[in-house]
Amino acid sequence: MKDIIIKNLGITPYLSTYQAMHDFTQARHKKTRDEIWLVEHYPVFTQGKVGKPEHLLHKTTLPVVQTDRGGQITYHAPGQQIMYILIDLKRRKLGIREVVLYLENSVIATLADYGLDTYAKADAPGVYIDHKKICSLGLHINHGCTLHGLALNIDMDLAPFHDINPCGYAGLEMTQLKDCVQHYVTAIDRPKIAQLLTDHFINQLTNR
């Protein structure tokens, strides 16, 4: 883990973090250490680089931000753990498909610690439970390095997801950790979840 810097950024505006990711990537060089940013965002819809405007179903007072990540529209808000990965794929001799698999596996392993049986789909990146989506992911590659990452719903207001076709899928229902474990977990340890996500991801990177 020593070659990866982990930063806990708290709750930040999406646009400032988006710009910071790009500034970091543009400025990095061959010896720049990879970083993982753990963050939450104030309420915002983000649209992928090939996102279709019709997936925003209703007018909204929330900002809608165009991004360069893959995928369609999604929603971010406090109570959702985001993990951005700023990884030099060339240096690590990694392919994008491997990274997506590592991200999905990190979530699946983390949620298994809460007794949840979750799964990924080959044709629709992310993590699911009982046909509902609990984690979204999207990446962008610039000069062989990754930007963006995953967003795991933990304890948030899910209502704005009804204003969109989440990730471009009409009728897709979103869920969150709180609703999946409410019968037997009285309190969700948020720092523990962030730690588990990073540990599981880094272990895959270092044990390949």
CSV table of C-alpha atoms in Angstrom, one decimal:
chain,number,residue,atom,x,y,z
A,1,MET,CA,0.0,0.0,0.0
A,2,LYS,CA,3.0,2.3,0.4
A,3,ASP,CA,3.0,3.2,-3.3
A,4,ILE,CA,-0.6,4.5,-3.2
A,5,ILE,CA,-1.7,7.7,-1.4
A,6,ILE,CA,-5.2,7.6,0.1
A,7,LYS,CA,-6.9,10.9,0.7
A,8,ASN,CA,-10.2,11.4,2.6
A,9,LEU,CA,-11.7,14.6,1.2
A,10,GLY,CA,-15.0,14.7,3.1
A,11,ILE,CA,-18.0,16.2,1.3
A,12,THR,CA,-17.0,18.4,-1.7
A,13,PRO,CA,-18.7,20.1,-4.6
A,14,TYR,CA,-18.5,17.8,-7.6
A,15,LEU,CA,-17.0,20.3,-10.1
A,16,SER,CA,-14.1,21.3,-7.9
A,17,THR,CA,-13.2,17.6,-7.4
A,18,TYR,CA,-13.6,16.9,-11.1
A,19,GLN,CA,-11.2,19.7,-11.9
A,20,ALA,CA,-8.8,18.5,-9.3
A,21,MET,CA,-8.7,15.0,-10.8
A,22,HIS,CA,-7.9,16.4,-14.2
A,23,ASP,CA,-5.3,18.8,-12.8
A,24,PHE,CA,-3.6,15.9,-10.9
A,25,THR,CA,-3.6,13.7,-14.0
A,26,GLN,CA,-2.2,16.4,-16.3
A,27,ALA,CA,0.6,17.3,-13.9
A,28,ARG,CA,1.7,13.7,-13.0
A,29,HIS,CA,4.9,12.1,-14.4
A,30,LYS,CA,6.4,8.7,-14.4
A,31,LYS,CA,7.3,8.7,-10.7
A,32,THR,CA,4.0,10.3,-9.5
A,33,ARG,CA,2.5,8.0,-6.9
A,34,ASP,CA,-1.0,6.7,-7.6
A,35,GLU,CA,-3.8,8.0,-5.4
A,36,ILE,CA,-7.2,7.0,-4.2
A,37,TRP,CA,-9.7,9.7,-3.2
A,38,LEU,CA,-12.5,9.0,-0.8
A,39,VAL,CA,-15.2,11.6,-1.1
A,40,GLU,CA,-18.9,12.4,-1.0
A,41,HIS,CA,-20.6,15.1,-3.1
A,42,TYR,CA,-23.3,17.6,-2.5
A,43,PRO,CA,-26.5,16.6,-4.5
A,44,VAL,CA,-25.7,16.6,-8.3
A,45,PHE,CA,-26.6,14.6,-11.4
A,46,THR,CA,-23.6,13.7,-13.6
A,47,GLN,CA,-23.8,12.7,-17.2
A,48,GLY,CA,-21.3,10.4,-18.9
A,49,LYS,CA,-19.5,11.5,-22.1
A,50,VAL,CA,-21.9,9.6,-24.3
A,51,GLY,CA,-24.9,10.2,-22.1
A,52,LYS,CA,-28.2,10.8,-23.7
A,53,PRO,CA,-30.2,13.8,-22.4
A,54,GLU,CA,-33.5,11.9,-22.5
A,55,HIS,CA,-32.4,9.8,-19.5
A,56,LEU,CA,-33.1,12.9,-17.4
A,57,LEU,CA,-36.8,12.4,-17.1
A,58,HIS,CA,-37.9,15.5,-15.3
A,59,LYS,CA,-36.8,19.1,-14.9
A,60,THR,CA,-34.8,19.5,-11.8
A,61,THR,CA,-33.4,22.2,-9.6
A,62,LEU,CA,-30.3,20.1,-9.0
A,63,PRO,CA,-27.2,20.8,-11.2
A,64,VAL,CA,-26.6,18.4,-14.1
A,65,VAL,CA,-22.9,18.2,-15.0
A,66,GLN,CA,-21.5,16.9,-18.2
A,67,THR,CA,-18.4,14.8,-17.6
A,68,ASP,CA,-15.9,12.7,-19.5
A,69,ARG,CA,-16.4,9.4,-17.6
A,70,GLY,CA,-18.0,6.4,-19.3
A,71,GLY,CA,-21.7,5.6,-18.8
A,72,GLN,CA,-24.9,7.5,-18.7
A,73,ILE,CA,-26.5,9.7,-16.0
A,74,THR,CA,-26.3,9.1,-12.3
A,75,TYR,CA,-26.9,10.9,-9.0
A,76,HIS,CA,-24.5,11.8,-6.2
A,77,ALA,CA,-25.3,13.0,-2.7
A,78,PRO,CA,-24.1,12.8,0.9
A,79,GLY,CA,-24.5,9.3,2.2
A,80,GLN,CA,-22.9,7.8,-0.9
A,81,GLN,CA,-19.3,6.6,-0.6
A,82,ILE,CA,-17.3,7.6,-3.7
A,83,MET,CA,-13.9,6.1,-4.4
A,84,TYR,CA,-12.0,7.8,-7.2
A,85,ILE,CA,-8.9,5.9,-8.5
A,86,LEU,CA,-6.0,7.8,-10.1
A,87,ILE,CA,-4.0,4.9,-11.3
A,88,ASP,CA,-1.2,4.7,-13.9
A,89,LEU,CA,-2.3,1.7,-15.9
A,90,LYS,CA,0.8,1.7,-18.1
A,91,ARG,CA,3.1,1.5,-15.2
A,92,ARG,CA,1.1,-1.3,-13.6
A,93,LYS,CA,0.6,-3.1,-16.9
A,94,LEU,CA,-3.2,-3.1,-16.3
A,95,GLY,CA,-6.1,-3.1,-18.8
A,96,ILE,CA,-9.3,-1.2,-18.3
A,97,ARG,CA,-11.3,-4.4,-18.0
A,98,GLU,CA,-9.2,-5.6,-15.1
A,99,VAL,CA,-9.6,-2.3,-13.3
A,100,VAL,CA,-13.4,-2.5,-13.7
A,101,LEU,CA,-13.3,-6.0,-12.4
A,102,TYR,CA,-11.2,-4.9,-9.4
A,103,LEU,CA,-13.6,-2.1,-8.6
A,104,GLU,CA,-16.6,-4.4,-8.7
A,105,ASN,CA,-14.9,-7.1,-6.7
A,106,SER,CA,-14.0,-4.5,-4.1
A,107,VAL,CA,-17.6,-3.6,-3.6
A,108,ILE,CA,-18.8,-7.2,-3.6
A,109,ALA,CA,-16.2,-8.2,-1.0
A,110,THR,CA,-17.0,-5.2,1.2
A,111,LEU,CA,-20.7,-5.9,1.2
A,112,ALA,CA,-20.1,-9.6,1.9
A,113,ASP,CA,-18.7,-8.4,5.2
A,114,TYR,CA,-22.3,-7.3,5.9
A,115,GLY,CA,-23.7,-10.7,4.9
A,116,LEU,CA,-24.9,-9.4,1.5
A,117,ASP,CA,-24.8,-11.6,-1.7
A,118,THR,CA,-24.1,-9.1,-4.4
A,119,TYR,CA,-23.0,-9.5,-8.0
A,120,ALA,CA,-21.8,-7.8,-11.1
A,121,LYS,CA,-23.2,-7.9,-14.7
A,122,ALA,CA,-21.0,-8.3,-17.7
A,123,ASP,CA,-23.2,-6.0,-19.9
A,124,ALA,CA,-23.9,-3.4,-17.3
A,125,PRO,CA,-21.0,-2.3,-15.1
A,126,GLY,CA,-21.7,-1.9,-11.4
A,127,VAL,CA,-22.8,-4.0,-8.4
A,128,TYR,CA,-26.3,-5.4,-7.9
A,129,ILE,CA,-28.4,-7.1,-5.2
A,130,ASP,CA,-31.8,-8.7,-5.9
A,131,HIS,CA,-32.0,-7.0,-9.3
A,132,LYS,CA,-31.4,-3.6,-7.8
A,133,LYS,CA,-28.3,-1.5,-8.3
A,134,ILE,CA,-26.3,-0.6,-5.2
A,135,CYS,CA,-23.1,0.7,-6.8
A,136,SER,CA,-22.4,2.5,-10.0
A,137,LEU,CA,-19.0,3.0,-11.7
A,138,GLY,CA,-17.5,4.9,-14.6
A,139,LEU,CA,-14.0,5.6,-15.7
A,140,HIS,CA,-12.0,7.8,-18.1
A,141,ILE,CA,-8.5,7.1,-19.3
A,142,ASN,CA,-6.1,10.0,-20.0
A,143,HIS,CA,-2.5,9.4,-21.0
A,144,GLY,CA,-2.8,5.8,-19.7
A,145,CYS,CA,-4.1,6.9,-16.3
A,146,THR,CA,-7.5,6.4,-14.8
A,147,LEU,CA,-9.9,9.1,-13.5
A,148,HIS,CA,-13.3,8.7,-11.7
A,149,GLY,CA,-14.2,5.4,-10.1
A,150,LEU,CA,-17.2,4.0,-8.1
A,151,ALA,CA,-20.1,5.3,-6.1
A,152,LEU,CA,-21.6,3.0,-3.4
A,153,ASN,CA,-25.0,3.9,-2.0
A,154,ILE,CA,-24.9,3.6,1.8
A,155,ASP,CA,-27.4,5.9,3.6
A,156,MET,CA,-28.7,8.6,1.3
A,157,ASP,CA,-31.9,10.1,-0.2
A,158,LEU,CA,-32.6,7.9,-3.1
A,159,ALA,CA,-35.6,9.9,-4.4
A,160,PRO,CA,-33.7,11.9,-7.1
A,161,PHE,CA,-32.9,8.6,-8.8
A,162,HIS,CA,-36.6,8.6,-9.8
A,163,ASP,CA,-35.9,11.7,-12.0
A,164,ILE,CA,-33.5,9.7,-14.2
A,165,ASN,CA,-33.0,6.4,-15.9
A,166,PRO,CA,-30.1,5.4,-13.7
A,167,CYS,CA,-27.1,4.6,-15.8
A,168,GLY,CA,-29.4,4.7,-18.8
A,169,TYR,CA,-31.6,1.8,-17.8
A,170,ALA,CA,-35.3,2.6,-17.7
A,171,GLY,CA,-37.0,1.2,-14.6
A,172,LEU,CA,-33.8,0.2,-12.9
A,173,GLU,CA,-34.3,0.4,-9.2
A,174,MET,CA,-31.6,1.7,-6.9
A,175,THR,CA,-31.0,0.6,-3.4
A,176,GLN,CA,-28.5,1.2,-0.6
A,177,LEU,CA,-26.7,-0.6,2.2
A,178,LYS,CA,-28.9,0.8,5.0
A,179,ASP,CA,-32.1,-0.7,3.4
A,180,CYS,CA,-30.4,-4.0,2.9
A,181,VAL,CA,-29.2,-4.5,6.5
A,182,GLN,CA,-31.7,-2.5,8.5
A,183,HIS,CA,-33.1,-5.5,10.3
A,184,TYR,CA,-29.8,-6.6,11.9
A,185,VAL,CA,-27.4,-3.7,11.8
A,186,THR,CA,-28.1,-0.8,14.1
A,187,ALA,CA,-25.4,1.5,12.9
A,188,ILE,CA,-23.3,1.5,9.7
A,189,ASP,CA,-19.6,2.2,10.3
A,190,ARG,CA,-18.9,4.6,7.4
A,191,PRO,CA,-15.1,4.9,7.9
A,192,LYS,CA,-15.0,1.1,8.1
A,193,ILE,CA,-16.7,0.8,4.7
A,194,ALA,CA,-14.2,3.3,3.1
A,195,GLN,CA,-11.3,1.3,4.6
A,196,LEU,CA,-12.7,-2.0,3.3
A,197,LEU,CA,-13.2,-0.7,-0.2
A,198,THR,CA,-9.6,0.7,-0.4
A,199,ASP,CA,-8.1,-2.5,1.2
A,200,HIS,CA,-9.9,-4.8,-1.2
A,201,PHE,CA,-9.0,-2.7,-4.2
A,202,ILE,CA,-5.3,-2.3,-3.3
A,203,ASN,CA,-5.0,-6.0,-2.4
A,204,GLN,CA,-6.0,-6.9,-5.9
A,205,LEU,CA,-3.5,-4.4,-7.4
A,206,THR,CA,-0.6,-5.8,-5.4
A,207,ASN,CA,-1.5,-9.5,-5.5
A,208,ARG,CA,-1.9,-9.9,-9.3
